[in-house]
PDB file of C-alpha atoms in Angstrom:
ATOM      1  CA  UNK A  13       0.000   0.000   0.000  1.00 39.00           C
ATOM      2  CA  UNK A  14       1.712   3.624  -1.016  1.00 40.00           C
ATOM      3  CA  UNK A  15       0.641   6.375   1.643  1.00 49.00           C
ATOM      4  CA  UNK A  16       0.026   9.572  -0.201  1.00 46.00           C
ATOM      5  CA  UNK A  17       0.790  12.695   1.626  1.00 51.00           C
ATOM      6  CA  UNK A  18      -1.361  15.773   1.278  1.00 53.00           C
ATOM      7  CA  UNK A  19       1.395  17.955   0.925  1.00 51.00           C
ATOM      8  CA  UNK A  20       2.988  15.352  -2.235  1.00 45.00           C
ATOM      9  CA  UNK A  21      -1.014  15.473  -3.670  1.00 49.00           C
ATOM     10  CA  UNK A  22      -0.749  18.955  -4.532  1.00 48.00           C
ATOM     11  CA  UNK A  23       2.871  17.794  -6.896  1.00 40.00           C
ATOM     12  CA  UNK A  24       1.480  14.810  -7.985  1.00 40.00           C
ATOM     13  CA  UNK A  25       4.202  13.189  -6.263  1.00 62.00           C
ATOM     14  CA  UNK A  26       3.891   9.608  -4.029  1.00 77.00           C
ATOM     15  CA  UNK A  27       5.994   8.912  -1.362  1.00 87.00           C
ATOM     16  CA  UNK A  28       6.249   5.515   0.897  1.00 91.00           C
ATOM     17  CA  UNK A  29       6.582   5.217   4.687  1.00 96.00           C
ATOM     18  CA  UNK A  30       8.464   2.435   5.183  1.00 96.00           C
ATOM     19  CA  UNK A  31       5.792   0.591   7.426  1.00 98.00           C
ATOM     20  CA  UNK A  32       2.563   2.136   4.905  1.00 95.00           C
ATOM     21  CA  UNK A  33       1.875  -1.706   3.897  1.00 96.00           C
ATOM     22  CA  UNK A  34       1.247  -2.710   6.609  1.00 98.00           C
ATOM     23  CA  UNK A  35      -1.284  -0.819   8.082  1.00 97.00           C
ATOM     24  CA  UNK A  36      -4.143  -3.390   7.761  1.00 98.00           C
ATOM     25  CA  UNK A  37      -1.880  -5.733   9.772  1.00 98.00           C
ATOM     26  CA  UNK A  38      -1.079  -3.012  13.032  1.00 98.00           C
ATOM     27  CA  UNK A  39      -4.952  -2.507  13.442  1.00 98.00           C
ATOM     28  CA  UNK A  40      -5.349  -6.559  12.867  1.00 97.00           C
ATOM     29  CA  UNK A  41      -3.007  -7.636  15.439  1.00 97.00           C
ATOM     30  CA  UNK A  42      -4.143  -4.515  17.980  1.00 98.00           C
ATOM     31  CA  UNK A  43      -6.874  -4.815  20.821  1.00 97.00           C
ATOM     32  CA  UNK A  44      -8.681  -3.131  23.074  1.00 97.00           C
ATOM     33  CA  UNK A  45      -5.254  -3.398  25.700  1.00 98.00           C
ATOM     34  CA  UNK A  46      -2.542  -1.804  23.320  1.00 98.00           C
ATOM     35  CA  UNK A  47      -2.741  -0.611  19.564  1.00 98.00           C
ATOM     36  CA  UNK A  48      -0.035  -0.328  17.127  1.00 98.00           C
ATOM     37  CA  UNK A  49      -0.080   1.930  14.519  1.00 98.00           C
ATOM     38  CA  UNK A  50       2.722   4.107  12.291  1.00 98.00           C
ATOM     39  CA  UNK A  51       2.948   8.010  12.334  1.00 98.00           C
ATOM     40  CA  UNK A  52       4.784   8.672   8.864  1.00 96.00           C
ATOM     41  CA  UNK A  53       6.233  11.463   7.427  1.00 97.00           C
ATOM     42  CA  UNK A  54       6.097  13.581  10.381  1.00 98.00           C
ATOM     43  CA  UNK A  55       8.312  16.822  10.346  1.00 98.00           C
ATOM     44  CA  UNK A  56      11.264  16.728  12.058  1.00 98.00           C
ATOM     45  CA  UNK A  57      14.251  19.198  12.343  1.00 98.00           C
ATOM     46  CA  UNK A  58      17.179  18.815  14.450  1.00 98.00           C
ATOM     47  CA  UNK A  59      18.559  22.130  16.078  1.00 98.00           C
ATOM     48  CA  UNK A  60      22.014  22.704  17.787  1.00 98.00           C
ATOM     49  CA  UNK A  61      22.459  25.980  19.904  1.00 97.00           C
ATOM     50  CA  UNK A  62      23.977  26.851  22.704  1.00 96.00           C
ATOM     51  CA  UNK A  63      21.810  27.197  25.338  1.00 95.00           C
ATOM     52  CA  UNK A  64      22.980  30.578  26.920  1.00 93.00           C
ATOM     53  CA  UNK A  65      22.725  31.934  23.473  1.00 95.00           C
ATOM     54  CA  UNK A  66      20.750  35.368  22.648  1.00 95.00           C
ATOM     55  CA  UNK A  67      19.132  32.921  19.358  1.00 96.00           C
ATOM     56  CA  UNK A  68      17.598  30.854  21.955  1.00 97.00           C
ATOM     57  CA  UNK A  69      15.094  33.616  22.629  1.00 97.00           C
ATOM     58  CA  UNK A  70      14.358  34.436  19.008  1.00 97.00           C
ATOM     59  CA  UNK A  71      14.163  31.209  18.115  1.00 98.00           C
ATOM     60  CA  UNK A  72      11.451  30.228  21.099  1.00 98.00           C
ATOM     61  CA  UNK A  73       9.231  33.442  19.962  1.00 97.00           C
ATOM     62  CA  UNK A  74       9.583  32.298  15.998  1.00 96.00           C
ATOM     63  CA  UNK A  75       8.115  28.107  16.981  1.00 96.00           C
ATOM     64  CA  UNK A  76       6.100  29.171  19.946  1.00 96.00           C
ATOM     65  CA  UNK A  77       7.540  26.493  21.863  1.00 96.00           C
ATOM     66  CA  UNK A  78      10.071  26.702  24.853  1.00 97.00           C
ATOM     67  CA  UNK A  79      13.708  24.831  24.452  1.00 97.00           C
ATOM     68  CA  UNK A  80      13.667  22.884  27.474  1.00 96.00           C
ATOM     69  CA  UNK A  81      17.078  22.808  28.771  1.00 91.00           C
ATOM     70  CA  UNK A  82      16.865  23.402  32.728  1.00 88.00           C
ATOM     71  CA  UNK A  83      15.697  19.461  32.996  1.00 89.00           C
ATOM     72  CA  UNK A  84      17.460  16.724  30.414  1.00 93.00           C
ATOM     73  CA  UNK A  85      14.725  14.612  28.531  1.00 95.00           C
ATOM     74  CA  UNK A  86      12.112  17.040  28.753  1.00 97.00           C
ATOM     75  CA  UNK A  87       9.331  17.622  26.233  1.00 98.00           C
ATOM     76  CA  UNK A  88       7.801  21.122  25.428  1.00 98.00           C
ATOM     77  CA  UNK A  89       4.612  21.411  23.413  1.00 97.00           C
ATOM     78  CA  UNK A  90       2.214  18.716  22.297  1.00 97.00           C
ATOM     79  CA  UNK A  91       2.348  15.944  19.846  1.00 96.00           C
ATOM     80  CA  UNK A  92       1.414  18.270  16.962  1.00 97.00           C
ATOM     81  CA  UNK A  93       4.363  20.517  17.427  1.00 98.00           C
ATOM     82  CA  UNK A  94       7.343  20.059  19.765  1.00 98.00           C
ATOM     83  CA  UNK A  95      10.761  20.494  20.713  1.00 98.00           C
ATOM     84  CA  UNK A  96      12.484  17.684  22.437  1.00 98.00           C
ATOM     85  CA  UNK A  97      15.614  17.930  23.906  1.00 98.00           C
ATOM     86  CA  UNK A  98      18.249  15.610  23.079  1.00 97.00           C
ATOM     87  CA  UNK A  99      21.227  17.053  24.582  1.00 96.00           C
ATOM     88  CA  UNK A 100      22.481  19.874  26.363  1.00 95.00           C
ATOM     89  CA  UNK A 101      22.674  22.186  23.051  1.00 97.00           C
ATOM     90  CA  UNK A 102      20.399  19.293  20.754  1.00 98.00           C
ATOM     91  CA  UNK A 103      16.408  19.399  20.218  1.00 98.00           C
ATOM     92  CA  UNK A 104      14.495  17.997  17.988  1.00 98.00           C
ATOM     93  CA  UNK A 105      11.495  19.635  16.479  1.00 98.00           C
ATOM     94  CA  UNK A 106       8.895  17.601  15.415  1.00 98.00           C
ATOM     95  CA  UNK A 107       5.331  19.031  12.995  1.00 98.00           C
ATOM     96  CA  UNK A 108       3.006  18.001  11.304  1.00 98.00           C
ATOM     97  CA  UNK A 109       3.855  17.105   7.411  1.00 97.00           C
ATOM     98  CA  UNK A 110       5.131  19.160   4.819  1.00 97.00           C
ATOM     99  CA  UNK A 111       6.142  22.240   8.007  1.00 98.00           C
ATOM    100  CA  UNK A 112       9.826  21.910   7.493  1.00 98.00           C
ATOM    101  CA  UNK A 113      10.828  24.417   5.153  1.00 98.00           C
ATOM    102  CA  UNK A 114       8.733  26.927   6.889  1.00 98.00           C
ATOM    103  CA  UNK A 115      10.931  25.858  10.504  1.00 98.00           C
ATOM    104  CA  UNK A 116      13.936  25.790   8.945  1.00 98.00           C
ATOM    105  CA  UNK A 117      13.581  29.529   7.482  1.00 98.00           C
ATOM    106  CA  UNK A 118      12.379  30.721  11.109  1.00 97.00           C
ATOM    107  CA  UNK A 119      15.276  29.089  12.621  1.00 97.00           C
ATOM    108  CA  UNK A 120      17.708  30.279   9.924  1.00 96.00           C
ATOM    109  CA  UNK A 121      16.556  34.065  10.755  1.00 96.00           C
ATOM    110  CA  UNK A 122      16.857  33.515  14.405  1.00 97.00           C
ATOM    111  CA  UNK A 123      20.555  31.950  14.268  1.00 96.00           C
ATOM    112  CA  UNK A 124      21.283  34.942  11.780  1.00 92.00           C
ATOM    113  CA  UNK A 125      23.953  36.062  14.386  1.00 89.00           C
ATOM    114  CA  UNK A 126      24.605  33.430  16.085  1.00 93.00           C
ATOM    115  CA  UNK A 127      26.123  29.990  15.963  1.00 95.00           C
ATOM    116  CA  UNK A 128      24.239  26.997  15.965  1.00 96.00           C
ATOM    117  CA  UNK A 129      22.609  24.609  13.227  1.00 97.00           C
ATOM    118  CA  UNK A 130      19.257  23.120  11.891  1.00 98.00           C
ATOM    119  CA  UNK A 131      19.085  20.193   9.461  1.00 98.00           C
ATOM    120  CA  UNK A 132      15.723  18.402   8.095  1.00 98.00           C
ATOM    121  CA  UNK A 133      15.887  14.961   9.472  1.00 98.00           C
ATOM    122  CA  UNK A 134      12.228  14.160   8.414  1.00 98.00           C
ATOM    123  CA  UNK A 135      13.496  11.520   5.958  1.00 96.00           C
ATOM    124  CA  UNK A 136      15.800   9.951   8.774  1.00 97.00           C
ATOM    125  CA  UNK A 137      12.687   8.434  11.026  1.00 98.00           C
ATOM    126  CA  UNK A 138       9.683   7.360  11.021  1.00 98.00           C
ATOM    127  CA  UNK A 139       6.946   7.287  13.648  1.00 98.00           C
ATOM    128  CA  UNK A 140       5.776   4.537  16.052  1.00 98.00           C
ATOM    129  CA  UNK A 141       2.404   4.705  18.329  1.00 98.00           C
ATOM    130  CA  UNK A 142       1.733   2.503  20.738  1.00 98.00           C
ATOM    131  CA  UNK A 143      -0.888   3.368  23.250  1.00 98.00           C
ATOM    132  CA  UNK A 144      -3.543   1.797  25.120  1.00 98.00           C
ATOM    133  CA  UNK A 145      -3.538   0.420  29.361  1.00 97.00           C
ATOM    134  CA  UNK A 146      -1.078  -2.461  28.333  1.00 97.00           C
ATOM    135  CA  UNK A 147       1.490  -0.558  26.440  1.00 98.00           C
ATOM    136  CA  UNK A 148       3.807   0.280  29.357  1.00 97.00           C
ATOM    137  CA  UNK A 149       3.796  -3.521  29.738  1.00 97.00           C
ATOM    138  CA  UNK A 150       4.884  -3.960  26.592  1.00 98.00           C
ATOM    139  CA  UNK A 151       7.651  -1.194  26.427  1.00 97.00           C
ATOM    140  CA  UNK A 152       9.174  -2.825  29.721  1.00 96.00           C
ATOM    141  CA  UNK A 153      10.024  -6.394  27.945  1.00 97.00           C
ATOM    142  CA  UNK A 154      11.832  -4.561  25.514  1.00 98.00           C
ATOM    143  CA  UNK A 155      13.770  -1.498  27.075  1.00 96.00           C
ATOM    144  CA  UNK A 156      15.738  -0.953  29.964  1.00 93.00           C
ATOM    145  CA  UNK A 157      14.148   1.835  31.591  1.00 93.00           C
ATOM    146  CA  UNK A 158      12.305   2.156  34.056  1.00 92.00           C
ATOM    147  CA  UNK A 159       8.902   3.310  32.933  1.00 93.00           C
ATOM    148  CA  UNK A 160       7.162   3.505  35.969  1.00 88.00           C
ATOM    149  CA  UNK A 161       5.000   6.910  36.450  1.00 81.00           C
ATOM    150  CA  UNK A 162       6.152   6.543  40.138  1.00 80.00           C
ATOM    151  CA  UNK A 163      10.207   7.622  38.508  1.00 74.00           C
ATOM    152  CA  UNK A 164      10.361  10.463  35.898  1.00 79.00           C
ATOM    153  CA  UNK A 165       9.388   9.229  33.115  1.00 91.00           C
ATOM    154  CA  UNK A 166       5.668  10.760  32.703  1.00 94.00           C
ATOM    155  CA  UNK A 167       3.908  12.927  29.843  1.00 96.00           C
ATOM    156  CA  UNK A 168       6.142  15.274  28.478  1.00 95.00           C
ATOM    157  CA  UNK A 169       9.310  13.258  29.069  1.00 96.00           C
ATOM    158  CA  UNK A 170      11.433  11.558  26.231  1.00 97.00           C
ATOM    159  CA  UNK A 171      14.667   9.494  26.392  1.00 97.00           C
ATOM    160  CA  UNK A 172      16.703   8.217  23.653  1.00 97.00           C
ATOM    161  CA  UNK A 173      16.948   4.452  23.779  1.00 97.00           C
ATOM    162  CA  UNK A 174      17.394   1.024  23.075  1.00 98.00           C
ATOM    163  CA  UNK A 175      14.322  -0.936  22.473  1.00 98.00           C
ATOM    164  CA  UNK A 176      14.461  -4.335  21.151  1.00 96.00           C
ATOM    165  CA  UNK A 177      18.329  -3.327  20.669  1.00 94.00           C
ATOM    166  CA  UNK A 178      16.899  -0.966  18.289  1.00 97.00           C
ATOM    167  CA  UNK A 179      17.991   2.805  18.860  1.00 98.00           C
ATOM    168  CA  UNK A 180      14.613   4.472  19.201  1.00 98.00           C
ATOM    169  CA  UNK A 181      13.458   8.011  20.634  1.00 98.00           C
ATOM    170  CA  UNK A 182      11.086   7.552  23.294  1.00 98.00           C
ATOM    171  CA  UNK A 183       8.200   9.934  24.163  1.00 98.00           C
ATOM    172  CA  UNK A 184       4.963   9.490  26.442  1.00 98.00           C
ATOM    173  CA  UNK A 185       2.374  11.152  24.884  1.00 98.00           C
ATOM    174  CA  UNK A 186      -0.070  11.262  27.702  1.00 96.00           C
ATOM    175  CA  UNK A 187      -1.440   9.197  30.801  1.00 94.00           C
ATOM    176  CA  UNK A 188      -3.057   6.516  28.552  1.00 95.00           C
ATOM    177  CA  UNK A 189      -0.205   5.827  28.476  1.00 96.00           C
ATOM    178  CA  UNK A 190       0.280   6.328  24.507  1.00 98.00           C
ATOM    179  CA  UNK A 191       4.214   6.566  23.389  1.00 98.00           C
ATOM    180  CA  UNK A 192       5.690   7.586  20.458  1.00 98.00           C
ATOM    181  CA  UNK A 193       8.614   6.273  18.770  1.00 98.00           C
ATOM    182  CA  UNK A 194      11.148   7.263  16.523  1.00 98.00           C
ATOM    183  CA  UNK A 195      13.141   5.035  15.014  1.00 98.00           C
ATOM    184  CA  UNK A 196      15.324   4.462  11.649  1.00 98.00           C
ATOM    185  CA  UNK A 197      13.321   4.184   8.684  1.00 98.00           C
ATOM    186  CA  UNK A 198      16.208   1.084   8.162  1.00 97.00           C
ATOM    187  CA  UNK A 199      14.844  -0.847  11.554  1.00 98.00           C
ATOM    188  CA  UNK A 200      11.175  -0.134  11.349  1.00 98.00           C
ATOM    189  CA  UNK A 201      10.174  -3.031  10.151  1.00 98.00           C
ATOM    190  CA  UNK A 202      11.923  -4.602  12.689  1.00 98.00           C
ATOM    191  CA  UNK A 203      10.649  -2.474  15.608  1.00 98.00           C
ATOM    192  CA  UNK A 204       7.253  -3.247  14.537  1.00 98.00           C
ATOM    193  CA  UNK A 205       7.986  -6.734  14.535  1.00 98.00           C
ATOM    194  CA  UNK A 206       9.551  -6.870  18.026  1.00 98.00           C
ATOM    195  CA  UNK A 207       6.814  -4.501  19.428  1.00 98.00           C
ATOM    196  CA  UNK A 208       3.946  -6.709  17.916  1.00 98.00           C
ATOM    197  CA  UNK A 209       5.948 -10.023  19.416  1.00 98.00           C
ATOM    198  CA  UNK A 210       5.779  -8.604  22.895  1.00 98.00           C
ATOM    199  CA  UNK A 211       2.159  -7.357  22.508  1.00 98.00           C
ATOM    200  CA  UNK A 212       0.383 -10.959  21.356  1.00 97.00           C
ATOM    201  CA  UNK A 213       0.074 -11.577  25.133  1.00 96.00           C
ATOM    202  CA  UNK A 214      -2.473  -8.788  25.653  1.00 97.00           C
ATOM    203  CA  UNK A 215      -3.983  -9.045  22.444  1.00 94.00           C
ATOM    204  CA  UNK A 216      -4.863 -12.943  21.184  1.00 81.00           C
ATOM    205  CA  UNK A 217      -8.272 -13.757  22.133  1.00 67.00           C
TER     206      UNK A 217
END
């Protein structure tokens, strides 16, 4: 199955997400206890700047989003648009479809006098989204953290991650809990496979 963007519509242009065929499958092998589904061709823009920089101030008032940076692994925004830090100068900006040139000229105007630098890594990832009251349960046979809302990893927090041995970006999305999850476009199909592995237990009937 090809998954047409909106924005590729208007170009006549078709693009694939590397998990698109097999959409009918995720919602198949889902249940009422955890769902499995793929996000694709979400925007996403990595940013370096210094922190203490005068950019970071522009740069916040251009997105409308705050660069967390007092807290590591902290989320601002929502799951439309976002800035998740990665590092102590390293976020990653995530949109809906088709918003990256429009970021990346903001960003380029802010950093006009300043060091830093933004690259479009929308191609780089795709999107994983596991939710439902099981899903925790699943995350925890395949990744070392602790997950637990009793620690710090609640809405608005992200980690990058092994899952399944697979490098991954982690974020809780809300108190579901519902996750999302970044990974390769090269390992997705493995991800998925691991992910829907660990799920059958909540899921055969």
């Amino acid at each position: 199955m090809t998954v047409v963007s909106p924005v590729d519509q208007e170009v006549d242009t078709l693009r694939r997400s590397p998990l698109g065929a097999r959409a009918t499958e995720f919602a198949a092998r889902s249940g009422p206890a955890v769902q499995l589904a793929e996000e694709p061709f979400l925007t996403q823009v990595d940013l370096r700047v210094h922190p203490g920089s005068p950019a970071v101030a522009r740069i916040e008032h251009a997105l409308g989003l705050a660069l967390p940076h007092h807290e590591p692994n902290l989320v601002s925004g929502d799951e439309d648009a976002a800035a998740l830090w990665l590092g102590p100068d390293e976020w990653l900006l995530t949109a809906p479809d088709g918003r990256a040139p429009t970021i990346l000229a903001a960003l380029d105007d802010a950093l006009s006098d300043s060091l830093g630098s933004t690259v479009d890594v929308s191609a780089n990832r795709t999107a994983l989204r596991l939710s439902g009251p099981m899903s925790r349960e699943v995350l925890e046979k395949l990744c070392s953290l602790d997950l637990h809302p009793r620690w710090s990893f609640t809405p608005g927090h992200c980690a990058q991650t092994l899952i399944g041995r697979t490098q991954a970006i982690l974020w809780q999305l809300d108190r579901e809990p519902t996750y999302r999850i970044l990974v390769r476009n090269s390992f997705a199909a493995y991800l998925a496979d691991v992910l829907l592995d660990a799920m059958q237990e909540f899921t055969a009937g």
